[in-house]
Amino acid sequence: MKPILRALAALMMITPVAAGAARPPKPAKPAKAAPADPVILPSDSATRVMAWVAASGDNRGLPWAVVDKAQAAMFLFDAKGKLLASVPVLVGIATGDEASPGVGGKKLADLGPAEKTTPAGRFLAKFGLPVAGQRVLWVDYATSVALHPIPSDAGAREKRRERMLSPTPEDNRITFGCINVPKVFYGRQLRPQFQKKGGYVYILPDTKPLEQVFPRLRVQSVTAS
């Protein structure tokens, strides 16, 4: 009987190994693809302004940027006209192309809904006096319009970050008039370009004719024809 018991014991030891070896390996889970950054394309108006600035040298040897309010996008160029980046932006809540008289001297809490506009035009932007302890890129100091990342004290209910990351521009109007840009873009690309001598910022209009905001564009179009 002893040989039989030994054989059974050996069989019991072998069986689990054989059963385990027969199991097929679990298929590896496919790696999740990283979401692609949305492609930001310029509008026809933005394309016209870019072509005009590049051809005429209107930037006067300085870096420059085009802000397309309708598309909620900004396009950054170096002094030679090379496109460096295109990013989503947040702009003023109200539709409009001019700053209200005296808006620069008011507190943010005192601004009415119609006063929260991002004015259109050509601006020589420079870094200047600090706001909340940080120097900002002033687009138009007289009307308190600056270009900076989303403020850390922005209300959670405004959902500024979610608005900036949304695929459409319809919800990107939320600021008091300033232009909010992505933080990484501001620190790594915009600030290095503008921090020495500043640069020009071309803000496209909401309602005014493009040639009314940029008269030199009309001259360029006549010359080209």
GROMACS .gro file of C-alpha atoms in nm:
model
  225
    1MET     CA    1   0.000   0.000   0.000
    2LYS     CA    2   0.291   0.233   0.065
    3PRO     CA    3   0.391   0.264  -0.303
    4ILE     CA    4   0.029   0.351  -0.392
    5LEU     CA    5   0.009   0.620  -0.121
    6ARG     CA    6   0.333   0.769  -0.242
    7ALA     CA    7   0.206   0.777  -0.597
    8LEU     CA    8  -0.116   0.951  -0.492
    9ALA     CA    9   0.079   1.208  -0.289
   10ALA     CA   10   0.307   1.277  -0.582
   11LEU     CA   11   0.006   1.316  -0.811
   12MET     CA   12  -0.155   1.566  -0.573
   13MET     CA   13   0.164   1.771  -0.574
   14ILE     CA   14   0.190   1.772  -0.952
   15THR     CA   15  -0.176   1.847  -1.030
   16PRO     CA   16  -0.190   2.214  -0.909
   17VAL     CA   17   0.122   2.299  -1.107
   18ALA     CA   18  -0.016   2.142  -1.420
   19ALA     CA   19  -0.348   2.320  -1.375
   20GLY     CA   20  -0.174   2.652  -1.325
   21ALA     CA   21   0.042   2.601  -1.631
   22ALA     CA   22  -0.264   2.535  -1.844
   23ARG     CA   23  -0.422   2.877  -1.776
   24PRO     CA   24  -0.375   3.126  -2.060
   25PRO     CA   25  -0.197   3.449  -1.963
   26LYS     CA   26  -0.420   3.750  -1.901
   27PRO     CA   27  -0.411   3.996  -2.190
   28ALA     CA   28  -0.238   4.322  -2.110
   29LYS     CA   29  -0.465   4.623  -2.080
   30PRO     CA   30  -0.415   4.866  -2.367
   31ALA     CA   31  -0.252   5.190  -2.263
   32LYS     CA   32  -0.483   5.487  -2.265
   33ALA     CA   33  -0.391   5.738  -2.531
   34ALA     CA   34  -0.325   6.089  -2.404
   35PRO     CA   35  -0.591   6.334  -2.517
   36ALA     CA   36  -0.473   6.546  -2.806
   37ASP     CA   37  -0.453   6.921  -2.758
   38PRO     CA   38  -0.730   7.101  -2.947
   39VAL     CA   39  -0.619   7.262  -3.270
   40ILE     CA   40  -0.660   7.640  -3.255
   41LEU     CA   41  -0.707   7.793  -3.597
   42PRO     CA   42  -0.717   8.169  -3.664
   43SER     CA   43  -1.030   8.331  -3.798
   44ASP     CA   44  -1.024   8.511  -4.133
   45SER     CA   45  -0.990   8.843  -3.949
   46ALA     CA   46  -0.698   8.715  -3.743
   47THR     CA   47  -0.529   8.582  -4.055
   48ARG     CA   48  -0.561   8.925  -4.221
   49VAL     CA   49  -0.409   9.102  -3.923
   50MET     CA   50  -0.124   8.851  -3.899
   51ALA     CA   51  -0.042   8.890  -4.267
   52TRP     CA   52  -0.055   9.270  -4.242
   53VAL     CA   53   0.174   9.291  -3.938
   54ALA     CA   54   0.425   9.047  -4.086
   55ALA     CA   55   0.433   9.222  -4.425
   56SER     CA   56   0.444   9.580  -4.298
   57GLY     CA   57   0.667   9.536  -3.995
   58ASP     CA   58   0.409   9.715  -3.784
   59ASN     CA   59   0.550   9.543  -3.474
   60ARG     CA   60   0.865   9.759  -3.505
   61GLY     CA   61   1.108   9.483  -3.424
   62LEU     CA   62   0.925   9.370  -3.111
   63PRO     CA   63   0.742   9.045  -3.031
   64TRP     CA   64   0.369   9.061  -3.087
   65ALA     CA   65   0.044   8.879  -3.030
   66VAL     CA   66  -0.301   8.872  -3.187
   67VAL     CA   67  -0.602   8.824  -2.958
   68ASP     CA   68  -0.912   8.700  -3.139
   69LYS     CA   69  -1.199   8.766  -2.897
   70ALA     CA   70  -1.458   8.591  -3.113
   71GLN     CA   71  -1.248   8.274  -3.122
   72ALA     CA   72  -1.122   8.317  -2.762
   73ALA     CA   73  -0.768   8.255  -2.884
   74MET     CA   74  -0.428   8.422  -2.885
   75PHE     CA   75  -0.142   8.379  -3.131
   76LEU     CA   76   0.211   8.470  -3.016
   77PHE     CA   77   0.491   8.571  -3.254
   78ASP     CA   78   0.854   8.658  -3.199
   79ALA     CA   79   1.010   8.981  -3.327
   80LYS     CA   80   1.077   8.825  -3.670
   81GLY     CA   81   0.719   8.708  -3.716
   82LYS     CA   82   0.765   8.341  -3.630
   83LEU     CA   83   0.456   8.184  -3.475
   84LEU     CA   84   0.554   8.055  -3.131
   85ALA     CA   85   0.223   7.941  -2.985
   86SER     CA   86  -0.154   7.952  -3.012
   87VAL     CA   87  -0.354   7.922  -2.690
   88PRO     CA   88  -0.710   7.965  -2.562
   89VAL     CA   89  -0.786   8.280  -2.363
   90LEU     CA   90  -1.056   8.426  -2.142
   91VAL     CA   91  -1.181   8.778  -2.215
   92GLY     CA   92  -1.427   9.032  -2.078
   93ILE     CA   93  -1.781   8.924  -2.002
   94ALA     CA   94  -1.940   9.204  -2.203
   95THR     CA   95  -1.929   9.228  -2.581
   96GLY     CA   96  -1.774   9.558  -2.686
   97ASP     CA   97  -1.466   9.719  -2.834
   98GLU     CA   98  -1.414  10.023  -2.613
   99ALA     CA   99  -1.344  10.072  -2.243
  100SER     CA  100  -1.601  10.276  -2.052
  101PRO     CA  101  -1.484  10.627  -1.950
  102GLY     CA  102  -1.317  10.621  -1.608
  103VAL     CA  103  -1.316  10.243  -1.583
  104GLY     CA  104  -0.946  10.239  -1.499
  105GLY     CA  105  -1.006  10.427  -1.176
  106LYS     CA  106  -1.281  10.201  -1.045
  107LYS     CA  107  -1.259   9.902  -0.818
  108LEU     CA  108  -1.351   9.569  -0.977
  109ALA     CA  109  -1.649   9.534  -0.745
  110ASP     CA  110  -1.785   9.867  -0.872
  111LEU     CA  111  -1.783   9.775  -1.242
  112GLY     CA  112  -2.122   9.733  -1.404
  113PRO     CA  113  -2.192   9.440  -1.640
  114ALA     CA  114  -2.157   9.657  -1.952
  115GLU     CA  115  -1.818   9.789  -1.836
  116LYS     CA  116  -1.650   9.449  -1.832
  117THR     CA  117  -1.520   9.468  -2.188
  118THR     CA  118  -1.185   9.386  -2.345
  119PRO     CA  119  -1.115   9.687  -2.571
  120ALA     CA  120  -1.004   9.631  -2.929
  121GLY     CA  121  -0.700   9.795  -3.083
  122ARG     CA  122  -0.324   9.802  -3.114
  123PHE     CA  123  -0.146   9.829  -2.779
  124LEU     CA  124   0.219   9.852  -2.675
  125ALA     CA  125   0.219   9.611  -2.382
  126LYS     CA  126   0.484   9.622  -2.109
  127PHE     CA  127   0.540   9.469  -1.769
  128GLY     CA  128   0.471   9.714  -1.492
  129LEU     CA  129   0.348   9.784  -1.141
  130PRO     CA  130   0.262   9.478  -0.934
  131VAL     CA  131  -0.092   9.357  -0.881
  132ALA     CA  132  -0.144   9.129  -0.579
  133GLY     CA  133   0.233   9.115  -0.539
  134GLN     CA  134   0.315   9.020  -0.898
  135ARG     CA  135   0.416   9.229  -1.195
  136VAL     CA  136   0.177   9.188  -1.486
  137LEU     CA  137   0.187   9.258  -1.857
  138TRP     CA  138  -0.017   9.576  -1.896
  139VAL     CA  139  -0.193   9.588  -2.231
  140ASP     CA  140  -0.356   9.923  -2.152
  141TYR     CA  141  -0.264  10.063  -1.812
  142ALA     CA  142  -0.507  10.355  -1.838
  143THR     CA  143  -0.806  10.122  -1.852
  144SER     CA  144  -0.657   9.854  -1.622
  145VAL     CA  145  -0.648   9.589  -1.896
  146ALA     CA  146  -0.369   9.340  -1.831
  147LEU     CA  147  -0.264   9.003  -1.968
  148HIS     CA  148  -0.196   8.736  -1.706
  149PRO     CA  149  -0.283   8.380  -1.594
  150ILE     CA  150  -0.609   8.300  -1.418
  151PRO     CA  151  -0.593   8.476  -1.077
  152SER     CA  152  -0.561   8.244  -0.779
  153ASP     CA  153  -0.843   8.428  -0.604
  154ALA     CA  154  -1.091   8.389  -0.891
  155GLY     CA  155  -1.423   8.260  -0.764
  156ALA     CA  156  -1.474   7.884  -0.791
  157ARG     CA  157  -1.822   7.939  -0.933
  158GLU     CA  158  -1.672   8.115  -1.235
  159LYS     CA  159  -1.500   7.790  -1.341
  160ARG     CA  160  -1.237   7.982  -1.535
  161ARG     CA  161  -1.007   7.685  -1.588
  162GLU     CA  162  -1.291   7.470  -1.719
  163ARG     CA  163  -1.400   7.751  -1.949
  164MET     CA  164  -1.049   7.790  -2.086
  165LEU     CA  165  -1.021   7.415  -2.154
  166SER     CA  166  -1.363   7.384  -2.316
  167PRO     CA  167  -1.362   7.303  -2.690
  168THR     CA  168  -1.576   7.603  -2.787
  169PRO     CA  169  -1.527   7.980  -2.736
  170GLU     CA  170  -1.884   8.051  -2.627
  171ASP     CA  171  -1.808   8.022  -2.253
  172ASN     CA  172  -1.474   8.206  -2.252
  173ARG     CA  173  -1.621   8.546  -2.165
  174ILE     CA  174  -1.585   8.570  -1.789
  175THR     CA  175  -1.322   8.833  -1.691
  176PHE     CA  176  -1.363   9.196  -1.590
  177GLY     CA  177  -1.179   9.296  -1.907
  178CYS     CA  178  -0.833   9.147  -1.864
  179ILE     CA  179  -0.705   8.866  -2.083
  180ASN     CA  180  -0.636   8.537  -1.902
  181VAL     CA  181  -0.392   8.291  -2.060
  182PRO     CA  182  -0.262   7.946  -1.957
  183LYS     CA  183  -0.012   7.969  -1.671
  184VAL     CA  184   0.258   7.754  -1.834
  185PHE     CA  185   0.235   7.951  -2.159
  186TYR     CA  186   0.261   8.279  -1.967
  187GLY     CA  187   0.575   8.175  -1.781
  188ARG     CA  188   0.761   7.985  -2.051
  189GLN     CA  189   0.675   8.171  -2.370
  190LEU     CA  190   0.498   8.503  -2.327
  191ARG     CA  191   0.701   8.651  -2.042
  192PRO     CA  192   1.045   8.572  -2.192
  193GLN     CA  193   0.940   8.745  -2.514
  194PHE     CA  194   0.789   9.058  -2.359
  195GLN     CA  195   0.988   9.110  -2.038
  196LYS     CA  196   1.275   9.316  -2.184
  197LYS     CA  197   1.118   9.579  -2.407
  198GLY     CA  198   0.755   9.477  -2.421
  199GLY     CA  199   0.569   9.406  -2.744
  200TYR     CA  200   0.255   9.480  -2.938
  201VAL     CA  201  -0.083   9.321  -2.872
  202TYR     CA  202  -0.347   9.341  -3.145
  203ILE     CA  203  -0.694   9.279  -3.003
  204LEU     CA  204  -0.956   9.209  -3.270
  205PRO     CA  205  -1.298   9.374  -3.242
  206ASP     CA  206  -1.634   9.221  -3.156
  207THR     CA  207  -1.856   9.454  -3.357
  208LYS     CA  208  -1.649   9.729  -3.519
  209PRO     CA  209  -1.515   9.689  -3.874
  210LEU     CA  210  -1.160   9.555  -3.874
  211GLU     CA  211  -1.031   9.851  -4.078
  212GLN     CA  212  -1.179  10.096  -3.829
  213VAL     CA  213  -0.981   9.943  -3.546
  214PHE     CA  214  -0.664   9.903  -3.753
  215PRO     CA  215  -0.660  10.188  -4.012
  216ARG     CA  216  -0.319  10.084  -4.143
  217LEU     CA  217  -0.469   9.753  -4.246
  218ARG     CA  218  -0.684   9.940  -4.498
  219VAL     CA  219  -0.374  10.108  -4.644
  220GLN     CA  220  -0.201   9.772  -4.671
  221SER     CA  221  -0.502   9.623  -4.853
  222VAL     CA  222  -0.512   9.907  -5.107
  223THR     CA  223  -0.140   9.878  -5.170
  224ALA     CA  224  -0.165   9.500  -5.217
  225SER     CA  225  -0.443   9.538  -5.474
   0.00000   0.00000   0.00000
